[in-house]
Amino acid sequence: MSDRDGLTDGGTATRDRSQSGRPDSPVVSRLRRTAGTWLFRLAYLVVFAFLLAPILVVVASSFDATGAVTFPPEALSARWYGELLASEAWTRAIRNSLVVATGTTLFATTLGVLAALGVRRLDDDLSAVVSALAVLPLLVPGVVLGVTLLVFFSEFGLQQRLPTLVLAHSLWATPLTYSVVRATFARFDWSVRDAALDLGATRPRAFREVVVPNVRAGLAAAALVAFVVSLQEFVMTLFLSGRDTRTVPVKAWNSLRNSLDPLVSVTSTLLVVAVLLVVVGAGVLVGLERLARDS
Amino acid sequence: MSLAGATPGRLRRAVDDRSATLLVVPLLLFDLAVFVVPFGYLLRIALSERATAQAYVEGSWSVESFTYLATASNVHELFAFTLGFAVVATVVSLAVSLLYAYAMWRADGALRVVLTAGVLVSMFTAIVVKLFAAVLVYSPNGLVNDLLVGSGLLAEPLLLVNNGVGALLGQLYVIVPYSVLAVYSVLATIDESLLEAARDLGAGPIRTVRAVVVPHVVPGLLVGGVISFTWSIGAYAAPLLIGSGSERTAGIAVSDFLLQQFDWPVAAALGLVVTATVFLALVVTWLALSRSGVDTGV
């Protein structure tokens, strides 16, 4: 925290007080200022700890030798990672998660890019309608979506299939890829592409050779967001998956409902590591600031 | 648009631009097939007769599921609890988010990166992982109580899970990251010289925040509030895993009606009412925003 800190600027606090007719001595006002700064720091550090402490605890407990799921672990060991690899149910869940997340990434990114390209040419009112429609599914509670899709897809015997999960996850991933790609396109100077078109390039070629290289980071960020959304989605999948199509979060949920399975810590840790890699990757590609604002 | 003076390249581009708008069609078709039509199907089931031996009476028409929702007192309690839960979660989430987003915005360099990364990591962590972790941290023999009792601050551990407090804590893990980012994205657009001007004119730090920052950040708070509220109205996982069972939300009831009582018309009707409540909240917020002249950016 620098001295730009608005809450801690005590020089003006003195002025404020003297205006209200209760001048404090410089010592008192300095104390006030220091106390205010530390209170503010303490408050946001508590929130920071609130957000991240659980994740640390999960990672630590995955290395507990006893499998008691306690913190801090009494003796460190990686034995539960071995147990995980030996468990067929868990490895299948991991495989399902990866397959669905990859499918969702490809599908949602394609839809998002196409729509973001198309919507540029619509007038403002129409593009607002398209954007609103695109974002709508994100606002429907997951339970309701899960129930709706279960009822609908079971009519055709399509529930409990991996492609169905891809479609369900895309319902939430597509609005995000669309928004990220739109934000990316808004920063691109399209006259460069128009120049390529004037020079005789076909539209696909101009897109491939002029647009893509310039917006690559944004497209990658969109794909990563889609991947993570699919990896962590759970309520819809709870309703739509069966014994053979469970993803990691659903398998973890089922284990948790029964007992505290140490393998939950292990898979949770793997999920956290995957997410960290993605956030770091996206941070390198487009910058954390932009990721924070676009997604 | 006059095409008379257009060069061949421009003419072709104008034609292409028309066809380029067709690129939105796949997205619209997808939403139609996997969102609009399934919801139509849900509405059809909600308007069917309830049956005892099967999920619903196929081909029948009836509004009895909606009548049931309107008259049953346990449904009223369900809604009262869900609304109360959502309001409390939203208020707490906004207070925490304003504080944290403000710290993120005022911070420089490494601290800013750390605070931003913290909220992104939490946001992208699977809900199940966060809830499972919250159980570890807040249970009677968890980290927080170990610290409180171990340091002598408390004689007895606090009951933070398997009750309403637990359900609320769990829900905060779901909504706070989104709400922080919503507030932050608006804060990031404040011209910092406004703050200096306020200070130069004699405003104290707290007054600066109240008179300059808070009014400016209202759209962000509203967006964060809408996200927190809509997601809490649909809360399912947090109350189920860290609540006690008496924290029954409408979302949990939808799932129970469908899977345990096998009463599809009521499950469908309740799902639709929950969704309608969410959209009503959105419309009201949007109207309030546009009436107050705030650019909604939608």
Coordinates of C-alpha atoms in Angstrom, one line a residue:
Chain A
M1 CA 0.0 0.0 0.0
S2 CA 1.4 3.4 -0.9
D3 CA 0.9 6.7 0.6
R4 CA -1.7 7.4 -2.1
D5 CA -4.0 5.5 0.2
G6 CA -7.2 7.6 0.4
L7 CA -8.3 6.3 3.8
T8 CA -5.0 7.2 5.4
D9 CA -4.4 10.7 4.3
G10 CA -4.3 12.3 7.7
G11 CA -3.1 15.7 6.7
T12 CA -6.5 16.5 5.4
A13 CA -8.1 14.8 8.3
T14 CA -6.6 17.5 10.5
R15 CA -8.0 20.1 8.2
D16 CA -11.4 18.5 8.2
R17 CA -11.5 18.5 12.0
S18 CA -10.3 22.1 12.3
Q19 CA -13.1 23.1 10.0
S20 CA -15.7 21.4 12.2
G21 CA -14.3 23.4 15.2
R22 CA -12.7 20.5 17.0
P23 CA -9.0 20.9 16.2
D24 CA -7.0 17.8 17.2
S25 CA -3.4 18.0 18.3
P26 CA -1.0 16.7 15.6
V27 CA -0.2 13.7 17.8
V28 CA -3.8 12.7 18.2
S29 CA -4.5 13.1 14.5
R30 CA -1.4 11.1 13.6
L31 CA -2.5 8.3 15.9
R32 CA -6.0 8.4 14.4
R33 CA -4.5 8.1 10.9
T34 CA -2.2 5.2 11.8
A35 CA -5.1 3.4 13.5
G36 CA -7.2 4.0 10.5
T37 CA -4.6 2.6 8.1
W38 CA -4.0 -0.5 10.2
L39 CA -7.7 -1.1 10.6
F40 CA -8.2 -0.9 6.9
R41 CA -5.2 -3.2 6.2
L42 CA -6.4 -5.7 8.8
A43 CA -9.9 -5.6 7.2
Y44 CA -8.8 -6.4 3.7
L45 CA -6.2 -8.9 4.8
V46 CA -9.0 -10.7 6.7
V47 CA -11.0 -10.9 3.4
F48 CA -7.9 -12.1 1.6
A49 CA -7.4 -14.8 4.2
F50 CA -11.1 -15.6 4.1
L51 CA -10.9 -16.2 0.3
L52 CA -7.7 -18.2 0.2
A53 CA -7.2 -19.9 3.6
P54 CA -9.6 -22.8 2.7
I55 CA -7.7 -23.5 -0.5
L56 CA -4.4 -23.6 1.3
V57 CA -5.9 -26.0 3.9
V58 CA -7.2 -28.3 1.2
V59 CA -3.8 -28.5 -0.4
A60 CA -2.1 -29.1 2.9
S61 CA -4.5 -31.8 4.0
S62 CA -4.0 -33.7 0.7
F63 CA -0.5 -34.4 1.9
D64 CA -1.6 -35.7 5.3
A65 CA -0.3 -39.2 5.8
T66 CA -3.2 -40.4 8.0
G67 CA -5.9 -39.4 5.6
A68 CA -7.8 -37.8 8.6
V69 CA -8.4 -34.6 6.6
T70 CA -7.1 -32.4 9.3
F71 CA -5.0 -29.2 9.4
P72 CA -2.2 -28.9 9.9
P73 CA -1.2 -32.4 8.7
E74 CA 0.6 -34.5 11.3
A75 CA 2.9 -36.2 8.9
L76 CA 3.5 -35.4 5.3
S77 CA 3.1 -38.0 2.6
A78 CA 2.0 -38.3 -1.0
R79 CA 0.4 -41.7 -0.5
W80 CA -3.1 -40.4 -1.3
Y81 CA -1.9 -39.3 -4.7
G82 CA -0.9 -42.9 -5.3
E83 CA -4.3 -44.1 -4.1
L84 CA -6.0 -41.7 -6.5
L85 CA -4.2 -43.1 -9.4
A86 CA -5.2 -46.6 -8.3
S87 CA -8.9 -45.7 -7.9
E88 CA -10.7 -46.5 -11.1
A89 CA -13.7 -44.3 -10.2
W90 CA -11.6 -41.2 -9.6
T91 CA -9.4 -41.6 -12.7
R92 CA -12.6 -42.0 -14.8
A93 CA -13.9 -38.9 -13.2
I94 CA -10.7 -37.0 -14.1
R95 CA -10.9 -38.3 -17.7
N96 CA -14.6 -37.3 -17.9
S97 CA -13.7 -33.8 -16.6
L98 CA -10.9 -33.4 -19.1
V99 CA -13.0 -34.6 -22.1
V100 CA -16.0 -32.4 -21.2
A101 CA -13.8 -29.4 -20.5
T102 CA -12.0 -29.8 -23.9
G103 CA -15.3 -30.2 -25.7
T104 CA -16.8 -27.2 -24.0
T105 CA -13.7 -25.1 -24.8
L106 CA -13.8 -25.9 -28.5
F107 CA -17.6 -25.5 -28.8
A108 CA -18.0 -22.4 -26.7
T109 CA -15.0 -20.6 -28.1
T110 CA -16.2 -21.2 -31.7
L111 CA -19.7 -20.0 -31.0
G112 CA -18.4 -17.0 -29.0
V113 CA -15.9 -15.9 -31.7
L114 CA -18.5 -16.3 -34.6
A115 CA -21.1 -14.3 -32.7
A116 CA -18.6 -11.6 -31.6
L117 CA -17.6 -11.2 -35.3
G118 CA -21.2 -11.2 -36.5
V119 CA -22.5 -8.8 -33.9
R120 CA -20.0 -6.1 -34.9
R121 CA -22.0 -5.4 -38.0
L122 CA -25.4 -5.2 -36.3
D123 CA -26.8 -1.8 -35.3
D124 CA -26.7 -1.0 -31.6
D125 CA -30.2 -2.1 -30.7
L126 CA -29.9 -5.4 -32.4
S127 CA -26.5 -6.1 -30.9
A128 CA -27.8 -5.3 -27.5
V129 CA -30.6 -7.9 -28.0
V130 CA -28.1 -10.5 -29.1
S131 CA -25.8 -9.8 -26.2
A132 CA -28.7 -9.9 -23.7
L133 CA -29.8 -13.3 -25.2
A134 CA -26.3 -14.6 -25.1
V135 CA -25.8 -13.7 -21.4
L136 CA -29.3 -14.8 -20.3
P137 CA -28.4 -18.5 -19.4
L138 CA -25.7 -17.3 -17.0
L139 CA -28.4 -15.7 -14.9
V140 CA -30.6 -18.8 -14.5
P141 CA -29.9 -20.7 -11.3
G142 CA -27.8 -23.8 -11.9
V143 CA -30.4 -26.1 -10.1
V144 CA -33.2 -24.9 -12.4
L145 CA -31.0 -25.3 -15.5
G146 CA -30.0 -28.8 -14.3
V147 CA -33.6 -29.8 -13.7
T148 CA -34.8 -28.3 -17.0
L149 CA -32.1 -30.0 -19.0
L150 CA -32.6 -33.3 -17.2
V151 CA -36.3 -33.3 -17.9
F152 CA -35.8 -32.2 -21.5
F153 CA -32.9 -34.5 -22.5
S154 CA -34.3 -37.6 -20.8
E155 CA -37.3 -37.2 -23.2
F156 CA -34.8 -38.2 -25.9
G157 CA -32.7 -40.6 -23.8
L158 CA -29.8 -38.2 -24.0
Q159 CA -29.2 -37.7 -20.3
Q160 CA -26.0 -39.1 -18.7
R161 CA -24.0 -38.6 -21.9
L162 CA -20.8 -36.7 -22.2
P163 CA -21.9 -34.6 -25.2
T164 CA -25.0 -33.5 -23.2
L165 CA -22.6 -32.3 -20.5
V166 CA -20.7 -30.3 -23.1
L167 CA -23.9 -28.6 -24.2
A168 CA -24.9 -27.8 -20.7
H169 CA -21.5 -26.4 -19.8
S170 CA -21.4 -24.4 -23.0
L171 CA -24.6 -22.7 -21.8
W172 CA -22.4 -21.0 -19.2
A173 CA -19.1 -20.9 -21.0
T174 CA -20.4 -19.3 -24.2
P175 CA -21.6 -16.0 -22.7
L176 CA -18.2 -15.6 -21.2
T177 CA -16.2 -16.5 -24.3
Y178 CA -18.5 -14.1 -26.2
S179 CA -17.9 -11.3 -23.8
V180 CA -14.1 -11.8 -23.6
V181 CA -13.8 -12.0 -27.4
R182 CA -16.0 -9.0 -27.9
A183 CA -13.9 -7.0 -25.5
T184 CA -10.8 -8.1 -27.4
F185 CA -12.3 -7.2 -30.8
A186 CA -13.2 -3.8 -29.5
R187 CA -9.5 -3.1 -28.9
F188 CA -8.5 -4.3 -32.4
D189 CA -7.9 -1.7 -35.1
W190 CA -10.2 -3.1 -37.8
S191 CA -8.9 -0.7 -40.5
V192 CA -5.8 -3.0 -40.7
R193 CA -8.1 -5.9 -41.7
D194 CA -9.9 -3.6 -44.2
A195 CA -6.6 -2.7 -45.7
A196 CA -5.9 -6.4 -46.2
L197 CA -9.4 -6.8 -47.8
D198 CA -8.7 -3.9 -50.2
L199 CA -5.4 -5.5 -51.2
G200 CA -7.4 -8.5 -52.3
A201 CA -7.3 -10.9 -49.4
T202 CA -10.4 -13.0 -49.0
R203 CA -12.4 -12.6 -45.8
P204 CA -11.3 -15.9 -44.2
R205 CA -7.7 -15.2 -45.2
A206 CA -7.8 -11.7 -43.8
F207 CA -9.2 -13.1 -40.6
R208 CA -6.6 -15.9 -40.4
E209 CA -3.6 -13.8 -41.3
V210 CA -4.4 -10.3 -40.0
V211 CA -7.0 -10.5 -37.2
V212 CA -6.0 -13.7 -35.4
P213 CA -2.3 -12.9 -34.8
N214 CA -3.4 -9.6 -33.2
V215 CA -6.1 -10.9 -31.0
R216 CA -4.5 -14.3 -30.2
A217 CA -4.1 -13.4 -26.5
G218 CA -7.8 -12.5 -26.1
L219 CA -8.9 -15.7 -27.9
A220 CA -6.6 -17.8 -25.7
A221 CA -8.1 -16.1 -22.6
A222 CA -11.6 -16.9 -23.8
A223 CA -10.7 -20.5 -24.3
L224 CA -9.1 -20.7 -20.9
V225 CA -12.1 -19.2 -19.2
A226 CA -14.4 -21.8 -21.0
F227 CA -12.1 -24.6 -19.9
V228 CA -12.2 -23.5 -16.2
V229 CA -15.9 -22.9 -16.2
S230 CA -16.4 -26.5 -17.5
L231 CA -13.9 -27.9 -15.1
Q232 CA -15.6 -26.4 -12.0
E233 CA -19.2 -26.6 -13.0
F234 CA -21.1 -28.9 -10.7
V235 CA -24.8 -28.3 -10.1
M236 CA -26.0 -28.9 -13.7
T237 CA -23.6 -31.9 -13.9
L238 CA -25.0 -33.3 -10.7
F239 CA -28.3 -33.7 -12.4
L240 CA -27.1 -34.6 -15.9
S241 CA -24.4 -37.1 -15.2
G242 CA -24.6 -40.8 -14.4
R243 CA -22.3 -43.4 -12.8
D244 CA -20.0 -43.5 -15.8
T245 CA -20.1 -39.8 -16.8
R246 CA -19.4 -38.2 -13.4
T247 CA -16.9 -35.3 -13.4
V248 CA -14.5 -34.6 -10.6
P249 CA -16.7 -32.0 -8.8
V250 CA -19.7 -34.4 -8.8
K251 CA -17.6 -37.3 -7.7
A252 CA -16.2 -35.1 -4.9
W253 CA -19.7 -34.0 -3.9
N254 CA -20.9 -37.6 -3.7
S255 CA -17.9 -38.6 -1.6
L256 CA -18.5 -35.6 0.7
R257 CA -22.1 -36.4 1.2
N258 CA -21.1 -39.8 2.5
S259 CA -17.9 -39.2 4.4
L260 CA -14.7 -37.1 4.3
D261 CA -12.7 -39.0 1.8
P262 CA -9.1 -38.0 1.7
L263 CA -9.1 -38.4 -2.0
V264 CA -11.4 -35.4 -2.2
S265 CA -8.5 -33.3 -0.9
V266 CA -6.2 -34.8 -3.5
T267 CA -8.5 -34.1 -6.5
S268 CA -9.4 -30.7 -5.1
T269 CA -5.7 -29.9 -5.0
L270 CA -5.3 -31.0 -8.6
L271 CA -8.3 -28.8 -9.5
V272 CA -6.7 -25.9 -7.7
V273 CA -3.4 -26.4 -9.4
A274 CA -5.1 -26.6 -12.8
V275 CA -6.9 -23.3 -12.0
L276 CA -3.6 -21.7 -10.8
L277 CA -1.9 -22.7 -14.1
V278 CA -4.8 -21.2 -16.0
V279 CA -4.9 -17.9 -14.0
V280 CA -1.1 -17.6 -14.3
G281 CA -1.3 -18.4 -18.0
A282 CA -4.0 -15.9 -18.7
G283 CA -2.2 -13.4 -16.5
V284 CA 0.9 -13.8 -18.7
L285 CA -1.2 -13.6 -21.9
V286 CA -3.5 -10.7 -21.3
G287 CA -2.5 -9.4 -17.9
L288 CA -4.3 -10.0 -14.6
E289 CA -5.9 -6.5 -14.8
R290 CA -7.6 -7.2 -18.0
L291 CA -8.7 -10.7 -16.9
A292 CA -10.2 -9.1 -13.8
R293 CA -12.1 -6.6 -15.9
D294 CA -13.2 -8.7 -18.9
S295 CA -14.4 -11.9 -17.3
Chain B
M1 CA -26.3 4.2 -48.1
S2 CA -25.3 5.2 -51.7
L3 CA -23.2 2.6 -53.4
A4 CA -22.8 4.6 -56.6
G5 CA -19.4 5.9 -55.8
A6 CA -18.1 2.8 -54.1
T7 CA -15.1 1.1 -55.3
P8 CA -15.5 -2.6 -56.1
G9 CA -13.6 -3.5 -52.9
R10 CA -16.0 -1.4 -50.8
L11 CA -19.0 -2.8 -52.6
R12 CA -17.9 -6.3 -52.0
R13 CA -17.3 -5.4 -48.4
A14 CA -20.7 -3.9 -47.9
V15 CA -22.3 -7.2 -49.3
D16 CA -20.0 -9.2 -47.1
D17 CA -20.8 -7.2 -44.0
R18 CA -24.5 -8.1 -44.5
S19 CA -23.6 -11.8 -44.7
A20 CA -21.2 -11.5 -41.8
T21 CA -24.1 -10.8 -39.5
L22 CA -25.2 -14.4 -40.1
L23 CA -22.3 -15.4 -37.9
V24 CA -24.5 -14.8 -34.8
V25 CA -26.9 -17.5 -36.1
P26 CA -25.0 -20.5 -34.5
L27 CA -25.1 -18.9 -31.1
L28 CA -28.8 -18.1 -31.4
L29 CA -29.6 -21.6 -32.6
F30 CA -27.7 -23.1 -29.7
D31 CA -29.5 -20.9 -27.2
L32 CA -32.8 -21.8 -28.9
A33 CA -32.1 -25.6 -28.8
V34 CA -30.5 -25.9 -25.4
F35 CA -32.2 -23.0 -23.5
V36 CA -35.4 -21.7 -24.9
V37 CA -37.0 -24.9 -26.1
P38 CA -36.1 -26.8 -22.8
F39 CA -37.7 -24.0 -20.8
G40 CA -40.8 -24.2 -23.0
Y41 CA -40.8 -27.9 -22.3
L42 CA -40.5 -27.2 -18.5
L43 CA -43.5 -24.8 -18.8
R44 CA -45.5 -27.5 -20.5
I45 CA -44.8 -29.9 -17.6
A46 CA -45.6 -27.3 -15.1
L47 CA -49.0 -27.0 -16.8
S48 CA -49.7 -30.7 -16.6
E49 CA -51.8 -32.5 -14.0
R50 CA -50.0 -33.9 -11.0
A51 CA -50.1 -37.7 -10.7
T52 CA -49.3 -40.1 -7.8
A53 CA -48.0 -43.2 -9.7
Q54 CA -46.0 -41.3 -12.4
A55 CA -44.1 -38.1 -12.8
Y56 CA -47.0 -36.2 -14.4
V57 CA -50.1 -36.9 -16.5
E58 CA -48.9 -36.7 -20.1
G59 CA -51.1 -34.6 -22.5
S60 CA -53.2 -33.1 -19.7
W61 CA -53.6 -29.4 -19.0
S62 CA -53.9 -27.9 -15.5
V63 CA -52.7 -25.1 -13.3
E64 CA -52.8 -27.1 -10.1
S65 CA -49.1 -27.0 -9.6
F66 CA -49.1 -23.2 -9.6
T67 CA -52.2 -23.2 -7.3
Y68 CA -50.3 -25.5 -5.0
L69 CA -47.3 -23.1 -4.8
A70 CA -49.6 -20.2 -4.2
T71 CA -51.5 -21.8 -1.3
A72 CA -49.2 -24.2 0.5
S73 CA -47.8 -22.6 3.7
N74 CA -44.6 -24.6 3.6
V75 CA -43.9 -23.2 0.1
H76 CA -44.4 -19.7 1.6
E77 CA -41.9 -20.4 4.3
L78 CA -39.5 -21.7 1.7
F79 CA -39.8 -18.5 -0.3
A80 CA -39.5 -16.3 2.8
F81 CA -36.3 -18.1 3.8
T82 CA -34.8 -18.0 0.3
L83 CA -35.5 -14.3 -0.1
G84 CA -34.1 -13.5 3.4
F85 CA -31.1 -15.6 2.8
A86 CA -30.4 -13.9 -0.6
V87 CA -30.8 -10.4 0.9
V88 CA -28.5 -11.1 3.8
A89 CA -25.9 -12.8 1.5
T90 CA -26.1 -9.8 -0.9
V91 CA -25.7 -7.1 1.7
V92 CA -22.7 -8.9 3.3
S93 CA -21.2 -9.7 -0.1
L94 CA -21.4 -6.0 -1.2
A95 CA -19.9 -4.7 2.0
V96 CA -17.0 -7.1 1.8
S97 CA -16.5 -6.5 -1.9
L98 CA -16.5 -2.7 -1.6
L99 CA -13.7 -2.9 1.0
Y100 CA -11.7 -5.5 -0.9
A101 CA -12.1 -3.8 -4.3
Y102 CA -11.1 -0.5 -2.8
A103 CA -8.0 -2.0 -1.4
M104 CA -7.2 -3.6 -4.8
W105 CA -7.6 -0.3 -6.5
R106 CA -5.5 1.7 -4.0
A107 CA -2.8 -0.8 -3.9
D108 CA 0.3 -0.6 -6.1
G109 CA 2.7 -3.0 -7.7
A110 CA 3.1 -6.4 -6.0
L111 CA 0.3 -6.0 -3.5
R112 CA -2.1 -5.2 -6.3
V113 CA -1.1 -8.3 -8.2
V114 CA -1.4 -10.5 -5.1
L115 CA -4.8 -9.1 -4.2
T116 CA -6.1 -9.5 -7.8
A117 CA -4.7 -13.0 -8.1
G118 CA -6.3 -13.9 -4.8
V119 CA -9.8 -13.0 -6.0
L120 CA -9.3 -14.6 -9.4
V121 CA -8.0 -17.9 -7.9
S122 CA -11.0 -18.0 -5.6
M123 CA -13.4 -17.2 -8.4
F124 CA -12.0 -19.9 -10.7
T125 CA -11.8 -22.6 -7.9
A126 CA -14.6 -25.1 -8.2
I127 CA -17.5 -24.4 -5.8
V128 CA -17.3 -27.9 -4.4
V129 CA -13.7 -27.4 -3.5
K130 CA -14.4 -24.1 -1.8
L131 CA -17.3 -25.5 0.2
F132 CA -15.4 -28.6 1.2
A133 CA -12.5 -26.4 2.2
A134 CA -14.9 -24.1 4.2
V135 CA -16.0 -27.2 6.2
L136 CA -12.4 -27.9 7.1
V137 CA -11.8 -24.3 8.1
Y138 CA -14.9 -23.5 10.0
S139 CA -15.9 -26.8 11.7
P140 CA -15.7 -27.0 15.5
N141 CA -12.2 -28.6 15.3
G142 CA -11.3 -26.7 12.2
L143 CA -8.6 -24.0 11.6
V144 CA -10.6 -21.0 12.8
N145 CA -11.8 -22.6 16.0
D146 CA -8.3 -24.0 16.7
L147 CA -6.9 -20.5 16.5
L148 CA -9.7 -18.9 18.6
V149 CA -9.7 -21.6 21.3
G150 CA -6.0 -22.3 21.2
S151 CA -5.1 -18.7 21.7
G152 CA -7.4 -18.5 24.7
L153 CA -9.7 -16.0 23.1
L154 CA -12.7 -18.4 23.4
A155 CA -13.4 -21.2 25.8
E156 CA -15.8 -23.0 23.5
P157 CA -15.5 -23.4 19.8
L158 CA -18.0 -21.3 17.7
L159 CA -20.6 -23.2 15.8
L160 CA -20.0 -22.1 12.3
V161 CA -21.1 -25.1 10.2
N162 CA -24.3 -27.1 10.0
N163 CA -26.4 -24.0 10.7
G164 CA -27.4 -20.8 9.0
V165 CA -24.1 -19.2 9.6
G166 CA -22.4 -22.0 7.7
A167 CA -24.8 -21.7 4.8
L168 CA -24.1 -18.0 4.6
L169 CA -20.3 -18.4 4.8
G170 CA -20.5 -21.1 2.1
Q171 CA -22.6 -18.9 -0.1
L172 CA -20.2 -16.0 0.3
Y173 CA -17.4 -18.2 -1.2
V174 CA -19.6 -18.5 -4.2
I175 CA -20.6 -14.9 -4.8
V176 CA -17.9 -12.6 -3.2
P177 CA -15.3 -13.0 -6.0
Y178 CA -17.7 -12.0 -8.7
S179 CA -19.0 -9.1 -6.7
V180 CA -15.5 -7.9 -6.0
L181 CA -14.7 -7.9 -9.7
A182 CA -17.9 -6.1 -10.5
V183 CA -17.1 -3.3 -8.1
Y184 CA -13.5 -3.2 -9.1
S185 CA -14.2 -2.9 -12.8
V186 CA -16.1 0.3 -12.1
L187 CA -13.6 1.6 -9.5
A188 CA -10.9 1.2 -12.1
T189 CA -12.6 3.9 -14.2
I190 CA -12.5 6.6 -11.6
D191 CA -10.2 9.5 -12.5
E192 CA -7.8 9.6 -9.5
S193 CA -7.4 13.3 -9.8
L194 CA -11.0 13.6 -8.6
L195 CA -9.8 12.2 -5.3
E196 CA -7.0 14.7 -5.1
A197 CA -9.4 17.5 -5.9
A198 CA -11.7 16.4 -3.1
R199 CA -8.8 16.3 -0.7
D200 CA -7.5 19.7 -1.9
L201 CA -11.0 21.1 -1.3
G202 CA -10.7 19.9 2.3
A203 CA -12.6 16.6 2.4
G204 CA -11.3 14.1 4.9
P205 CA -10.5 10.5 3.8
I206 CA -13.8 9.0 4.9
R207 CA -15.7 11.9 3.4
T208 CA -13.8 11.5 0.1
V209 CA -14.8 7.9 -0.1
R210 CA -18.4 8.7 0.8
A211 CA -18.8 11.7 -1.5
V212 CA -16.6 10.7 -4.5
V213 CA -16.0 7.0 -4.5
V214 CA -19.3 5.5 -3.4
P215 CA -21.5 7.5 -5.8
H216 CA -19.2 6.7 -8.7
V217 CA -19.2 3.0 -7.8
V218 CA -23.0 2.6 -7.6
P219 CA -23.3 0.8 -11.0
G220 CA -20.6 -1.7 -9.9
L221 CA -22.4 -2.2 -6.6
L222 CA -25.7 -2.8 -8.5
V223 CA -24.1 -5.3 -10.8
G224 CA -22.4 -7.0 -7.9
G225 CA -25.7 -6.9 -6.0
V226 CA -27.6 -8.5 -8.9
I227 CA -25.0 -11.3 -9.3
S228 CA -25.0 -11.9 -5.5
F229 CA -28.8 -11.8 -5.2
T230 CA -29.6 -13.9 -8.3
W231 CA -27.1 -16.6 -7.4
S232 CA -28.3 -16.7 -3.8
I233 CA -31.9 -17.0 -4.8
G234 CA -30.8 -20.1 -6.7
A235 CA -28.5 -21.3 -3.9
Y236 CA -28.2 -25.0 -3.7
A237 CA -24.8 -26.4 -2.9
A238 CA -23.8 -24.1 0.0
P239 CA -27.0 -24.5 2.2
L240 CA -27.1 -28.3 1.4
L241 CA -23.4 -29.0 2.3
I242 CA -22.7 -26.5 5.2
G243 CA -26.3 -25.8 6.3
S244 CA -28.2 -28.1 8.7
G245 CA -31.1 -29.2 6.6
S246 CA -33.4 -26.5 8.0
E247 CA -31.7 -24.1 5.6
R248 CA -34.0 -25.3 2.8
T249 CA -33.9 -22.9 -0.2
A250 CA -36.2 -22.9 -3.2
G251 CA -33.4 -24.5 -5.2
I252 CA -33.1 -27.5 -2.9
A253 CA -36.9 -27.8 -2.9
V254 CA -36.9 -27.9 -6.8
S255 CA -34.5 -30.8 -6.7
D256 CA -36.5 -32.6 -3.9
F257 CA -39.8 -32.3 -5.8
L258 CA -38.2 -33.7 -8.9
L259 CA -36.0 -36.5 -7.6
Q260 CA -37.5 -37.5 -4.3
Q261 CA -41.3 -36.8 -4.4
F262 CA -41.3 -37.4 -8.2
D263 CA -43.8 -34.5 -8.5
W264 CA -42.6 -33.0 -11.8
P265 CA -45.3 -30.4 -12.3
V266 CA -44.6 -28.8 -9.0
A267 CA -40.8 -29.0 -9.5
A268 CA -41.2 -27.4 -12.9
A269 CA -43.5 -24.7 -11.6
L270 CA -41.2 -23.9 -8.7
G271 CA -38.2 -23.7 -11.0
L272 CA -40.0 -21.3 -13.3
V273 CA -41.1 -19.1 -10.3
V274 CA -37.5 -19.0 -9.0
T275 CA -36.3 -18.0 -12.5
A276 CA -39.0 -15.4 -12.8
T277 CA -38.0 -13.9 -9.4
V278 CA -34.5 -13.6 -10.6
F279 CA -35.5 -11.9 -13.8
L280 CA -37.9 -9.6 -12.0
A281 CA -35.0 -8.5 -9.8
L282 CA -32.9 -7.9 -12.9
V283 CA -35.6 -5.8 -14.6
V284 CA -36.3 -3.7 -11.4
T285 CA -32.6 -3.0 -11.1
W286 CA -32.2 -2.1 -14.7
L287 CA -35.2 0.2 -14.6
A288 CA -33.8 1.9 -11.4
L289 CA -30.5 2.3 -13.2
S290 CA -31.9 3.8 -16.3
R291 CA -34.2 6.1 -14.4
S292 CA -31.4 7.4 -12.3
G293 CA -29.5 8.1 -15.6
V294 CA -26.7 5.7 -14.9
D295 CA -25.2 4.1 -18.0
T296 CA -26.0 0.4 -17.7
G297 CA -23.7 -0.5 -20.4
V298 CA -26.0 -3.3 -21.5

